[in-house]
Tab-separated table of C-alpha atoms and ligand atoms in Angstrom:
chain	number	residue	atom	x	y	z
B	22	UNK	CA	0.126	-0.075	-0.013
B	23	UNK	CA	1.255	3.444	-0.848
B	24	UNK	CA	2.863	5.595	1.949
B	25	UNK	CA	0.232	7.679	3.904
B	26	UNK	CA	-2.685	5.478	3.123
B	27	UNK	CA	-4.328	3.351	5.732
B	28	UNK	CA	-7.497	1.498	5.539
B	29	UNK	CA	-10.450	1.971	8.106
B	30	UNK	CA	-13.962	0.550	8.263
B	31	UNK	CA	-16.952	3.016	7.942
B	32	UNK	CA	-20.530	2.269	8.757
B	33	UNK	CA	-22.207	3.007	5.290
B	34	UNK	CA	-25.238	4.108	7.360
B	35	UNK	CA	-24.012	6.734	9.691
B	36	UNK	CA	-20.330	7.134	8.986
B	37	UNK	CA	-18.991	5.749	12.091
B	38	UNK	CA	-15.096	5.070	11.741
B	39	UNK	CA	-13.405	2.221	13.153
B	40	UNK	CA	-10.069	0.543	13.017
B	41	UNK	CA	-11.631	-2.992	12.769
B	42	UNK	CA	-14.516	-4.563	11.256
B	43	UNK	CA	-17.539	-4.869	13.518
B	44	UNK	CA	-20.879	-6.710	13.146
B	45	UNK	CA	-22.988	-4.108	14.741
B	46	UNK	CA	-22.357	-0.306	14.451
B	47	UNK	CA	-21.994	1.335	17.851
B	48	UNK	CA	-23.155	4.496	16.440
B	49	UNK	CA	-26.495	3.572	14.830
B	50	UNK	CA	-27.002	0.017	16.142
B	51	UNK	CA	-27.187	-1.626	12.546
B	52	UNK	CA	-25.803	-4.704	11.436
B	53	UNK	CA	-23.332	-5.693	8.780
B	54	UNK	CA	-22.911	-1.995	7.641
B	55	UNK	CA	-18.997	-1.772	7.872
B	56	UNK	CA	-16.974	-1.593	4.797
B	57	UNK	CA	-13.388	-1.223	4.489
B	58	UNK	CA	-12.140	1.847	2.779
B	59	UNK	CA	-8.804	3.368	1.927
B	60	UNK	CA	-8.154	6.893	3.341
B	61	UNK	CA	-5.371	9.015	2.550
B	62	UNK	CA	-4.183	10.908	5.599
B	63	UNK	CA	-2.447	13.851	3.798
B	64	UNK	CA	-5.809	14.841	2.016
B	65	UNK	CA	-7.215	15.722	5.455
B	66	UNK	CA	-4.005	17.884	6.418
B	67	UNK	CA	-4.502	19.765	2.925
B	68	UNK	CA	-8.057	20.724	3.684
B	69	UNK	CA	-7.257	22.107	7.233
B	70	UNK	CA	-4.355	24.165	5.713
B	71	UNK	CA	-6.463	25.459	3.102
B	72	UNK	CA	-9.200	26.525	5.728
B	73	UNK	CA	-6.738	28.189	7.999
B	74	UNK	CA	-5.475	30.562	5.223
B	75	UNK	CA	-8.521	32.852	5.494
B	76	UNK	CA	-7.899	35.353	8.443
B	77	UNK	CA	-10.513	36.107	11.322
B	78	UNK	CA	-12.778	39.038	10.621
B	79	UNK	CA	-14.887	41.079	13.000
B	80	UNK	CA	-18.819	40.991	12.903
B	81	UNK	CA	-19.184	44.531	11.848
B	82	UNK	CA	-17.222	43.934	8.654
B	83	UNK	CA	-19.430	41.165	7.508
B	84	UNK	CA	-21.765	42.361	4.669
B	85	UNK	CA	-25.269	41.582	5.441
B	86	UNK	CA	-26.499	42.653	1.990
B	87	UNK	CA	-25.163	39.385	0.709
B	88	UNK	CA	-27.847	37.540	2.795
B	89	UNK	CA	-30.642	38.689	0.594
B	90	UNK	CA	-32.711	35.711	-0.422
B	91	UNK	CA	-33.149	34.527	-4.030
B	92	UNK	CA	-36.755	33.556	-4.706
B	93	UNK	CA	-37.137	30.334	-6.695
B	94	UNK	CA	-40.763	31.480	-7.690
B	95	UNK	CA	-41.970	28.333	-5.978
B	96	UNK	CA	-43.769	29.362	-2.850
B	97	UNK	CA	-43.640	25.988	-1.265
B	98	UNK	CA	-40.069	25.493	-1.786
B	99	UNK	CA	-39.225	28.965	-0.661
B	100	UNK	CA	-40.969	28.525	2.514
B	101	UNK	CA	-39.170	25.333	3.333
B	102	UNK	CA	-35.873	26.992	2.506
B	103	UNK	CA	-36.725	29.578	5.074
B	104	UNK	CA	-37.834	32.430	2.531
B	105	UNK	CA	-35.671	31.742	-0.586
B	106	UNK	CA	-32.175	30.462	-1.522
B	107	UNK	CA	-29.370	31.907	0.454
B	108	UNK	CA	-26.239	32.663	-1.922
B	109	UNK	CA	-23.392	30.589	-0.880
B	110	UNK	CA	-25.377	27.813	0.803
B	111	UNK	CA	-25.017	24.125	0.304
B	112	UNK	CA	-28.507	22.341	0.258
B	113	UNK	CA	-28.909	18.553	0.336
B	114	UNK	CA	-32.077	17.294	-1.267
B	115	UNK	CA	-32.674	13.668	-0.055
B	116	UNK	CA	-35.327	11.185	-1.020
B	117	UNK	CA	-36.145	7.691	-2.303
B	118	UNK	CA	-35.266	7.070	-5.990
B	119	UNK	CA	-37.855	8.045	-8.434
B	120	UNK	CA	-39.664	10.580	-6.003
B	121	UNK	CA	-38.959	13.439	-8.163
B	122	UNK	CA	-35.707	15.050	-6.848
B	123	UNK	CA	-34.286	15.562	-10.335
B	124	UNK	CA	-37.687	17.031	-11.611
B	125	UNK	CA	-37.778	19.458	-8.625
B	126	UNK	CA	-34.277	20.694	-9.161
B	127	UNK	CA	-34.732	20.904	-13.007
B	128	UNK	CA	-37.689	23.135	-12.167
B	129	UNK	CA	-35.656	25.247	-9.949
B	130	UNK	CA	-33.103	25.594	-12.581
B	131	UNK	CA	-35.760	26.804	-15.019
B	132	UNK	CA	-37.097	29.378	-12.770
B	133	UNK	CA	-33.540	30.572	-11.793
B	134	UNK	CA	-32.486	30.669	-15.534
B	135	UNK	CA	-35.643	32.547	-16.537
B	136	UNK	CA	-34.455	35.260	-14.185
B	137	UNK	CA	-31.206	35.321	-16.127
B	138	UNK	CA	-28.988	33.604	-13.533
B	139	UNK	CA	-26.348	31.324	-14.527
B	140	UNK	CA	-27.255	27.896	-13.597
B	141	UNK	CA	-25.139	24.729	-14.161
B	142	UNK	CA	-26.793	21.229	-13.799
B	143	UNK	CA	-24.289	18.583	-13.328
B	144	UNK	CA	-25.688	15.035	-13.722
B	145	UNK	CA	-23.887	11.836	-12.958
B	146	UNK	CA	-26.852	9.634	-13.514
B	147	UNK	CA	-28.450	10.504	-16.629
B	148	UNK	CA	-27.354	11.352	-20.159
B	149	UNK	CA	-28.002	14.721	-21.778
B	150	UNK	CA	-30.733	13.276	-23.906
B	151	UNK	CA	-32.596	11.879	-20.644
B	152	UNK	CA	-32.277	15.317	-19.122
B	153	UNK	CA	-33.703	16.919	-22.349
B	154	UNK	CA	-36.757	14.516	-22.256
B	155	UNK	CA	-37.604	15.507	-18.750
B	156	UNK	CA	-37.101	19.209	-19.683
B	157	UNK	CA	-39.503	18.849	-22.569
B	158	UNK	CA	-42.110	17.697	-20.170
B	159	UNK	CA	-41.577	20.694	-17.844
B	160	UNK	CA	-41.700	23.410	-20.305
B	161	UNK	CA	-39.294	25.862	-22.241
B	162	UNK	CA	-35.817	26.797	-20.785
B	163	UNK	CA	-33.570	29.848	-21.145
B	164	UNK	CA	-29.966	29.594	-22.477
B	165	UNK	CA	-28.516	30.644	-19.101
B	166	UNK	CA	-29.002	27.055	-17.817
B	167	UNK	CA	-26.094	24.878	-18.940
B	168	UNK	CA	-25.828	21.093	-18.432
B	169	UNK	CA	-23.011	18.767	-17.963
B	170	UNK	CA	-22.749	14.889	-17.501
B	171	UNK	CA	-19.682	14.416	-15.358
B	172	UNK	CA	-18.649	12.500	-12.275
B	173	UNK	CA	-15.217	13.652	-11.633
B	174	UNK	CA	-14.993	16.048	-8.894
B	175	UNK	CA	-11.719	17.562	-9.838
B	176	UNK	CA	-12.994	18.347	-13.388
B	177	UNK	CA	-16.222	19.502	-11.741
B	178	UNK	CA	-14.195	21.785	-9.487
B	179	UNK	CA	-12.042	23.440	-12.245
B	180	UNK	CA	-15.163	23.920	-14.389
B	181	UNK	CA	-17.055	25.891	-11.769
B	182	UNK	CA	-14.009	27.921	-10.787
B	183	UNK	CA	-13.854	28.770	-14.576
B	184	UNK	CA	-17.513	29.230	-15.354
B	185	UNK	CA	-18.617	30.841	-12.101
B	186	UNK	CA	-22.216	30.009	-12.181
B	187	UNK	CA	-24.507	31.411	-9.657
B	188	UNK	CA	-26.199	28.151	-8.793
B	189	UNK	CA	-25.060	24.603	-9.262
B	190	UNK	CA	-26.853	21.343	-8.980
B	191	UNK	CA	-25.125	18.152	-8.372
B	192	UNK	CA	-27.212	14.912	-9.231
B	193	UNK	CA	-26.290	12.957	-7.242
B	194	UNK	CA	-23.679	12.935	-4.648
B	195	UNK	CA	-23.555	9.268	-4.620
B	196	UNK	CA	-22.220	9.322	-8.244
B	197	UNK	CA	-19.233	11.606	-7.727
B	198	UNK	CA	-15.735	10.577	-7.037
B	199	UNK	CA	-12.438	12.049	-6.212
B	200	UNK	CA	-9.469	10.519	-8.014
B	201	UNK	CA	-7.272	10.480	-4.919
B	202	UNK	CA	-9.592	8.284	-2.976
B	203	UNK	CA	-9.517	4.797	-4.057
B	204	UNK	CA	-12.889	3.787	-2.511
B	205	UNK	CA	-15.998	3.240	-4.721
B	206	UNK	CA	-18.443	6.294	-5.503
B	207	UNK	CA	-21.128	6.479	-2.898
B	208	UNK	CA	-18.808	5.056	-0.170
B	209	UNK	CA	-18.491	7.120	3.116
B	210	UNK	CA	-15.135	8.552	2.252
B	211	UNK	CA	-15.999	9.431	-1.107
B	212	UNK	CA	-19.394	11.136	-0.230
B	213	UNK	CA	-17.514	13.003	2.672
B	214	UNK	CA	-14.784	14.176	0.473
B	215	UNK	CA	-17.138	15.199	-2.425
B	216	UNK	CA	-19.239	17.249	0.022
B	217	UNK	CA	-16.280	18.842	1.420
B	218	UNK	CA	-14.953	19.835	-1.970
B	219	UNK	CA	-18.504	21.307	-2.855
B	220	UNK	CA	-18.569	22.970	0.503
B	221	UNK	CA	-15.353	24.745	-0.193
B	222	UNK	CA	-16.589	25.880	-3.638
B	223	UNK	CA	-19.866	27.145	-2.204
B	224	UNK	CA	-18.278	29.194	0.574
B	225	UNK	CA	-15.426	30.393	-1.245
B	226	UNK	CA	-17.042	31.482	-4.541
B	227	UNK	CA	-20.477	32.343	-3.033
B	228	UNK	CA	-22.471	30.076	-5.163
B	229	UNK	CA	-25.433	27.990	-4.005
B	230	UNK	CA	-25.072	24.335	-4.589
B	231	UNK	CA	-27.768	21.871	-4.434
B	232	UNK	CA	-26.854	18.236	-3.909
B	233	UNK	CA	-29.110	15.401	-4.575
B	234	UNK	CA	-28.630	12.437	-2.039
B	235	UNK	CA	-30.427	9.021	-2.406
B	236	UNK	CA	-32.067	7.479	0.595
B	237	UNK	CA	-30.955	3.960	1.621
B	238	UNK	CA	-33.540	1.379	2.490
B	239	UNK	CA	-33.405	2.362	6.164
B	240	UNK	CA	-34.529	5.798	5.338
B	241	UNK	CA	-31.414	7.701	5.556
B	242	UNK	CA	-29.062	9.245	2.858
B	243	UNK	CA	-26.197	6.958	2.047
B	244	UNK	CA	-23.394	8.303	4.299
B	245	UNK	CA	-26.210	10.579	6.010
B	246	UNK	CA	-25.047	11.892	9.195
B	247	UNK	CA	-21.709	12.852	7.732
B	248	UNK	CA	-23.525	14.730	5.014
B	249	UNK	CA	-26.048	16.330	7.172
B	250	UNK	CA	-23.239	17.810	9.381
B	251	UNK	CA	-21.601	19.519	6.605
B	252	UNK	CA	-24.447	21.015	4.601
B	253	UNK	CA	-26.334	24.089	5.594
B	254	UNK	CA	-29.910	22.850	4.808
B	255	UNK	CA	-31.219	19.316	4.520
B	256	UNK	CA	-34.521	18.807	2.657
B	257	UNK	CA	-36.169	15.435	2.303
B	258	UNK	CA	-38.629	14.770	-0.545
B	259	UNK	CA	-41.203	12.193	0.620
B	260	UNK	CA	-44.555	10.712	-0.247
B	261	UNK	CA	-46.006	7.607	-1.714
B	262	UNK	CA	-44.632	6.869	-5.023
B	263	UNK	CA	-47.855	5.601	-6.137
B	264	UNK	CA	-49.879	8.643	-5.234
B	265	UNK	CA	-49.258	11.938	-6.910
B	266	UNK	CA	-48.326	14.340	-4.183
B	267	UNK	CA	-45.058	14.943	-2.646
B	268	UNK	CA	-44.037	16.468	0.643
B	269	UNK	CA	-40.826	18.517	0.894
B	270	UNK	CA	-39.617	18.567	4.644
B	271	UNK	CA	-36.926	20.733	6.015
B	272	UNK	CA	-34.878	18.537	8.605
B	273	UNK	CA	-31.951	21.020	9.115
B	274	UNK	CA	-31.876	24.646	8.069
B	275	UNK	CA	-29.167	27.115	9.201
B	276	UNK	CA	-31.144	29.957	7.624
B	277	UNK	CA	-34.761	29.239	8.778
B	278	UNK	CA	-37.008	26.973	10.797
B	279	UNK	CA	-36.822	23.195	10.191
B	280	UNK	CA	-40.527	22.214	10.585
B	281	UNK	CA	-41.989	23.676	7.498
B	282	UNK	CA	-43.207	21.448	4.738
B	283	UNK	CA	-44.017	22.138	1.144
B	284	UNK	CA	-46.615	20.132	-0.733
B	285	UNK	CA	-46.455	19.357	-4.398
B	286	UNK	CA	-48.366	17.307	-6.800
B	287	UNK	CA	-46.428	15.347	-9.510
B	288	UNK	CA	-48.243	15.853	-12.774
B	289	UNK	CA	-47.715	14.951	-16.512
B	290	UNK	CA	-45.702	18.234	-16.854
B	291	UNK	CA	-43.804	18.421	-13.612
B	292	UNK	CA	-44.492	19.150	-10.026
B	293	UNK	CA	-47.233	21.679	-9.220
B	294	UNK	CA	-47.500	23.349	-5.917
B	295	UNK	CA	-50.467	22.567	-3.814
B	296	UNK	CA	-51.360	25.722	-2.003
B	297	UNK	CA	-54.125	24.343	0.005
B	298	UNK	CA	-53.009	21.054	1.460
B	299	UNK	CA	-55.884	20.636	3.967
B	300	UNK	CA	-58.346	20.376	1.011
B	301	UNK	CA	-55.912	17.828	-0.734
B	302	UNK	CA	-55.578	15.601	2.137
B	303	UNK	CA	-59.357	15.428	2.945
B	304	UNK	CA	-60.207	14.581	-0.594
B	305	UNK	CA	-62.098	11.310	-1.006
B	306	UNK	CA	-63.070	11.154	2.745
B	307	UNK	CA	-65.689	8.612	3.289
B	308	UNK	CA	-69.018	9.791	4.368
B	309	UNK	CA	-71.053	8.017	7.262
B	310	UNK	CA	-68.247	5.492	7.735
B	311	UNK	CA	-67.241	4.595	11.187
B	312	UNK	CA	-63.641	5.023	12.404
B	313	UNK	CA	-63.069	8.014	10.439
B	314	UNK	CA	-62.284	11.357	12.296
B	315	UNK	CA	-60.644	14.703	11.065
B	316	UNK	CA	-57.840	16.087	13.129
B	317	UNK	CA	-55.531	18.963	12.791
B	318	UNK	CA	-51.664	19.026	12.918
B	319	UNK	CA	-49.460	22.108	12.711
B	320	UNK	CA	-46.555	21.508	10.110
B	321	UNK	CA	-44.416	24.465	10.727
B	322	UNK	CA	-46.547	27.548	10.491
B	323	UNK	CA	-49.321	26.074	8.760
B	324	UNK	CA	-52.261	23.921	10.055
B	325	UNK	CA	-53.117	20.767	7.966
B	326	UNK	CA	-56.311	19.002	8.427
B	327	UNK	CA	-56.209	15.279	7.877
B	328	UNK	CA	-58.316	12.398	8.094
B	329	UNK	CA	-57.482	9.597	10.725
B	330	UNK	CA	-58.909	6.155	9.970
B	331	UNK	CA	-59.041	3.283	12.518
B	332	UNK	CA	-60.298	-0.157	12.076
B	333	UNK	CA	-60.970	-2.297	15.206
B	334	UNK	CA	-61.935	-5.921	14.513
B	335	UNK	CA	-62.094	-9.226	16.490
B	336	UNK	CA	-58.855	-10.970	16.519
B	337	UNK	CA	-58.256	-14.635	16.253
B	338	UNK	CA	-54.644	-14.341	17.250
B	339	UNK	CA	-52.934	-14.856	20.597
B	340	UNK	CA	-51.182	-11.450	20.289
B	341	UNK	CA	-53.630	-9.158	18.538
B	342	UNK	CA	-52.270	-7.152	15.533
B	343	UNK	CA	-51.678	-3.489	15.926
B	344	UNK	CA	-50.518	-1.399	12.981
B	345	UNK	CA	-49.954	2.330	12.645
B	346	UNK	CA	-49.423	3.896	9.302
B	347	UNK	CA	-48.161	7.594	9.196
B	348	UNK	CA	-47.871	7.715	13.073
B	349	UNK	CA	-45.622	6.462	15.733
B	350	UNK	CA	-46.417	2.860	16.512
B	351	UNK	CA	-45.638	3.226	20.282
B	352	UNK	CA	-47.881	6.177	20.571
B	353	UNK	CA	-50.923	4.298	19.099
B	354	UNK	CA	-50.242	1.447	21.498
B	355	UNK	CA	-50.026	4.029	24.395
B	356	UNK	CA	-53.456	5.527	23.242
B	357	UNK	CA	-54.932	2.021	23.135
B	358	UNK	CA	-53.686	1.406	26.640
B	359	UNK	CA	-55.396	4.682	27.800
B	360	UNK	CA	-58.662	3.568	26.202
B	361	UNK	CA	-58.522	0.235	27.791
B	362	UNK	CA	-57.726	1.380	31.343
B	363	UNK	CA	-59.731	4.651	31.521
B	364	UNK	CA	-62.715	4.021	29.349
B	365	UNK	CA	-62.868	0.176	29.766
B	366	UNK	CA	-62.779	-0.419	26.102
B	367	UNK	CA	-61.967	-4.168	25.616
B	368	UNK	CA	-59.396	-3.934	23.042
B	369	UNK	CA	-57.075	-6.791	24.296
B	370	UNK	CA	-58.766	-9.043	21.847
B	371	UNK	CA	-59.140	-7.044	18.932
B	372	UNK	CA	-56.830	-6.088	16.196
B	373	UNK	CA	-56.344	-2.350	15.702
B	374	UNK	CA	-55.265	-0.584	12.471
B	375	UNK	CA	-54.588	3.128	12.492
B	376	UNK	CA	-53.808	5.079	9.158
B	377	UNK	CA	-53.391	8.590	8.471
B	378	UNK	CA	-55.057	8.962	5.202
B	379	UNK	CA	-53.068	10.833	2.336
B	380	UNK	CA	-49.819	9.218	3.494
B	381	UNK	CA	-48.506	12.116	5.725
B	382	UNK	CA	-46.246	11.069	8.642
B	383	UNK	CA	-47.279	13.036	11.750
B	384	UNK	CA	-45.413	13.290	14.957
B	385	UNK	CA	-47.362	15.935	16.598
B	386	UNK	CA	-49.362	14.677	19.744
B	387	UNK	CA	-52.262	17.061	18.727
B	388	UNK	CA	-53.651	14.268	16.568
B	389	UNK	CA	-54.154	12.112	19.830
B	390	UNK	CA	-57.625	12.957	20.390
B	391	UNK	CA	-58.448	12.209	16.750
B	392	UNK	CA	-56.975	8.852	16.966
B	393	UNK	CA	-58.798	7.904	20.225
B	394	UNK	CA	-62.183	9.103	18.816
B	395	UNK	CA	-61.581	7.085	15.502
B	396	UNK	CA	-60.858	4.050	17.613
B	397	UNK	CA	-63.896	4.507	19.721
B	398	UNK	CA	-66.032	4.999	16.517
B	399	UNK	CA	-64.740	2.007	14.891
B	400	UNK	CA	-65.077	-0.142	18.173
B	401	UNK	CA	-68.695	0.686	18.487
B	402	UNK	CA	-69.198	0.816	14.683
B	403	UNK	CA	-70.986	4.193	14.918
B	404	UNK	CA	-69.852	6.929	12.571
B	405	UNK	CA	-68.893	10.390	13.693
B	406	UNK	CA	-70.561	13.395	12.056
B	407	UNK	CA	-68.234	14.440	9.102
B	408	UNK	CA	-68.489	18.114	10.035
B	409	UNK	CA	-66.708	17.343	13.456
B	410	UNK	CA	-62.923	18.012	13.692
B	411	UNK	CA	-61.035	16.942	17.034
B	412	UNK	CA	-57.514	18.090	18.262
B	413	UNK	CA	-55.795	17.742	21.646
B	414	UNK	CA	-52.994	15.790	23.232
B	415	UNK	CA	-53.939	12.698	25.383
B	416	UNK	CA	-52.099	12.011	28.602
B	417	UNK	CA	-51.652	8.702	30.434
B	418	UNK	CA	-54.502	9.410	32.987
B	419	UNK	CA	-56.865	10.087	30.304
B	420	UNK	CA	-56.823	13.769	30.476
B	421	UNK	CA	-56.821	15.769	27.192
B	422	UNK	CA	-54.005	18.572	27.328
B	423	UNK	CA	-53.711	21.727	25.498
B	424	UNK	CA	-51.866	22.220	22.318
B	425	UNK	CA	-50.261	25.144	20.696
B	426	UNK	CA	-51.897	27.603	18.147
B	427	UNK	CA	-55.320	26.393	18.781
B	428	UNK	CA	-56.651	29.516	17.290
B	429	UNK	CA	-55.099	28.782	13.874
B	430	UNK	CA	-56.203	25.291	13.903
B	431	UNK	CA	-59.874	26.416	14.574
B	432	UNK	CA	-59.679	28.995	11.684
B	433	UNK	CA	-58.434	26.566	9.183
B	434	UNK	CA	-61.156	23.913	10.331
B	435	UNK	CA	-63.837	26.805	9.875
B	436	UNK	CA	-62.417	27.800	6.353
B	437	UNK	CA	-62.948	24.198	5.332
B	438	UNK	CA	-66.448	24.011	6.513
B	439	UNK	CA	-66.401	22.150	9.850
B	440	UNK	CA	-68.981	23.238	12.143
B	441	UNK	CA	-68.046	21.540	15.447
B	442	UNK	CA	-64.596	21.431	16.964
B	443	UNK	CA	-63.657	19.204	19.988
B	444	UNK	CA	-60.551	20.672	21.596
B	445	UNK	CA	-58.979	20.915	25.036
B	446	UNK	CA	-60.865	22.968	27.478
B	447	UNK	CA	-57.758	25.117	28.241
B	448	UNK	CA	-57.878	25.949	24.508
B	449	UNK	CA	-61.408	26.565	24.403
B	450	UNK	CA	-61.174	29.089	27.197
B	451	UNK	CA	-58.219	30.817	25.427
B	452	UNK	CA	-60.073	31.224	22.198
B	453	UNK	CA	-63.511	32.349	23.389
B	454	UNK	CA	-66.381	32.189	20.919
B	455	UNK	CA	-65.962	31.735	17.069
B	456	UNK	CA	-68.791	32.594	14.884
B	457	UNK	CA	-70.308	29.747	12.906
B	458	UNK	CA	-68.418	26.999	14.680
B	459	UNK	CA	-69.414	25.097	17.859
B	460	UNK	CA	-66.363	24.853	20.090
B	461	UNK	CA	-66.674	21.941	22.475
B	462	UNK	CA	-63.942	21.944	25.349
B	463	UNK	CA	-63.123	18.487	26.957
B	464	UNK	CA	-60.995	17.822	29.866
B	465	UNK	CA	-60.779	13.866	29.577
B	466	UNK	CA	-61.105	11.320	26.765
B	467	UNK	CA	-64.331	10.288	28.583
B	468	UNK	CA	-65.725	13.765	28.158
B	469	UNK	CA	-64.909	13.580	24.401
B	470	UNK	CA	-66.512	10.017	24.208
B	471	UNK	CA	-69.611	11.293	25.980
B	472	UNK	CA	-69.934	14.132	23.326
B	473	UNK	CA	-69.688	12.166	20.321
B	474	UNK	CA	-72.036	9.469	21.548
B	475	UNK	CA	-74.402	12.308	22.662
B	476	UNK	CA	-74.383	13.675	19.078
B	477	UNK	CA	-74.886	10.151	17.610
B	478	UNK	CA	-78.073	9.979	19.611
B	479	UNK	CA	-79.332	13.446	18.505
B	480	UNK	CA	-78.757	12.643	14.787
T	521	TYD	P1	-37.264	11.921	-10.945
T	521	TYD	O1	-37.126	13.494	-10.652
T	521	TYD	O2	-36.431	11.384	-11.892
T	521	TYD	O3	-36.906	11.140	-9.641
T	521	TYD	P2	-35.611	11.107	-8.675
T	521	TYD	O4	-34.619	12.190	-9.359
T	521	TYD	O5	-35.871	11.467	-7.354
T	521	TYD	O6	-35.097	9.598	-8.878
T	521	TYD	O7	-38.858	11.526	-11.059
T	521	TYD	C1	-39.222	10.541	-11.755
T	521	TYD	C2	-40.696	10.273	-11.747
T	521	TYD	O8	-41.481	11.458	-11.894
T	521	TYD	C3	-40.924	9.159	-12.770
T	521	TYD	O9	-41.643	8.170	-12.092
T	521	TYD	C4	-41.838	10.085	-13.787
T	521	TYD	C5	-42.280	11.101	-12.840
T	521	TYD	N1	-42.662	12.342	-13.593
T	521	TYD	C6	-44.042	12.760	-13.842
T	521	TYD	O10	-44.934	12.006	-13.475
T	521	TYD	N2	-44.036	13.780	-14.512
T	521	TYD	C7	-43.109	14.802	-14.911
T	521	TYD	O11	-43.496	15.670	-15.662
T	521	TYD	C8	-41.912	14.198	-14.748
T	521	TYD	C9	-40.703	15.134	-15.345
T	521	TYD	C10	-41.628	13.038	-14.145
T	522	MG	MG1	-32.743	11.594	-10.296
């Protein structure tokens, strides 16, 4: 082996480095993820030297004007980015293959080049012809967008230095390779080196670089943690590949909040923005069906209404089956335990399936009350009025706890025609009366259950 080179083992999932092979990664606890890679010690030294060359500056001498955002003319994307593109930033767009990353970024290229900005799209995955085919579906392009098929990072670096584009797209980071590193493209050391080269280019020349990263089957970008640390912004593009809508979620953002989402729909001619996601999520909601309740979750600054479906049926298994799609499995189990204990619902010999229709993944506890009501409705096989919406967090003793931004949730529900809202009593008192909507405050899940069964009798 050449002098200065050593081999180390990297976890291909989280980038954990080890001198010897291990079966299980101590970092991310996954099995069989270690792969031997050759690393050159000198290249790391070179990078630190280059970085140290720039002298320190004082805060007052930093020009704020540079922070002005560049709009992509796609409102959904701008919001997730925190108000537009920050010049000189490095943005990672991750997602499953075929979800639409290349399409989204080509559309960004189109908008930016229409504004007369110099944009360079570097693809390591597709030929120029394939890109042209995709572009033809999206629309017409200006000549300030230029394309390149290349995977050699040294050549890319030289080209960017020479051409000085304002925005660069790298599709994808897993195909890029550095000649000095002997491991295969897509390995942790290649991905790490490629990202550090791109970061130096972005910061040094003040250009924005979008990096596409594929997600592994475990749901993380290959070599992910390494990548996430290095870039400024991490966006994940997710959604059901068989359904047409796509969700762009901010996971890390040095220039904005991280809980914003952008909703798009994949059409024949590219991605369209969905401006009112609630309407979209509630499309096709069944009427008069038991086990269906509408709830409200805040995604960043926006309230989104969604349908929660539950199916409770008699189980023939010794261990009844429980599934949760779009929600945390343990959270659903916890809520079922609360129902069992506090409301004497005999769920221990029933299979329970909970699903958030539309494929959104919700982590906010504000949907708890919706889940609880959906399970009760399915258990008794009594539909809940479709004009009823419920939100609130459920605690272990069966209490309904307050949630943030209740006012905004109520307004969104009102906008979409809901006439009765079941919410935590504390929120009810904060909001006061809202015209055209009946607000029903509850303190416990038993109160909520009483309300819906009361309403069923009325009907
Ligand atoms: P793509 O952007 O190639 O995905 P990724 O880069 O994340 O792998 O998206 C490909 C999918 O999108 C493919 O299944 C075709 C579909 N598509 C449309 O439905 N409409 C369109 O206008 C385009 C360009 C693609
Ligand atoms: Mg692609």
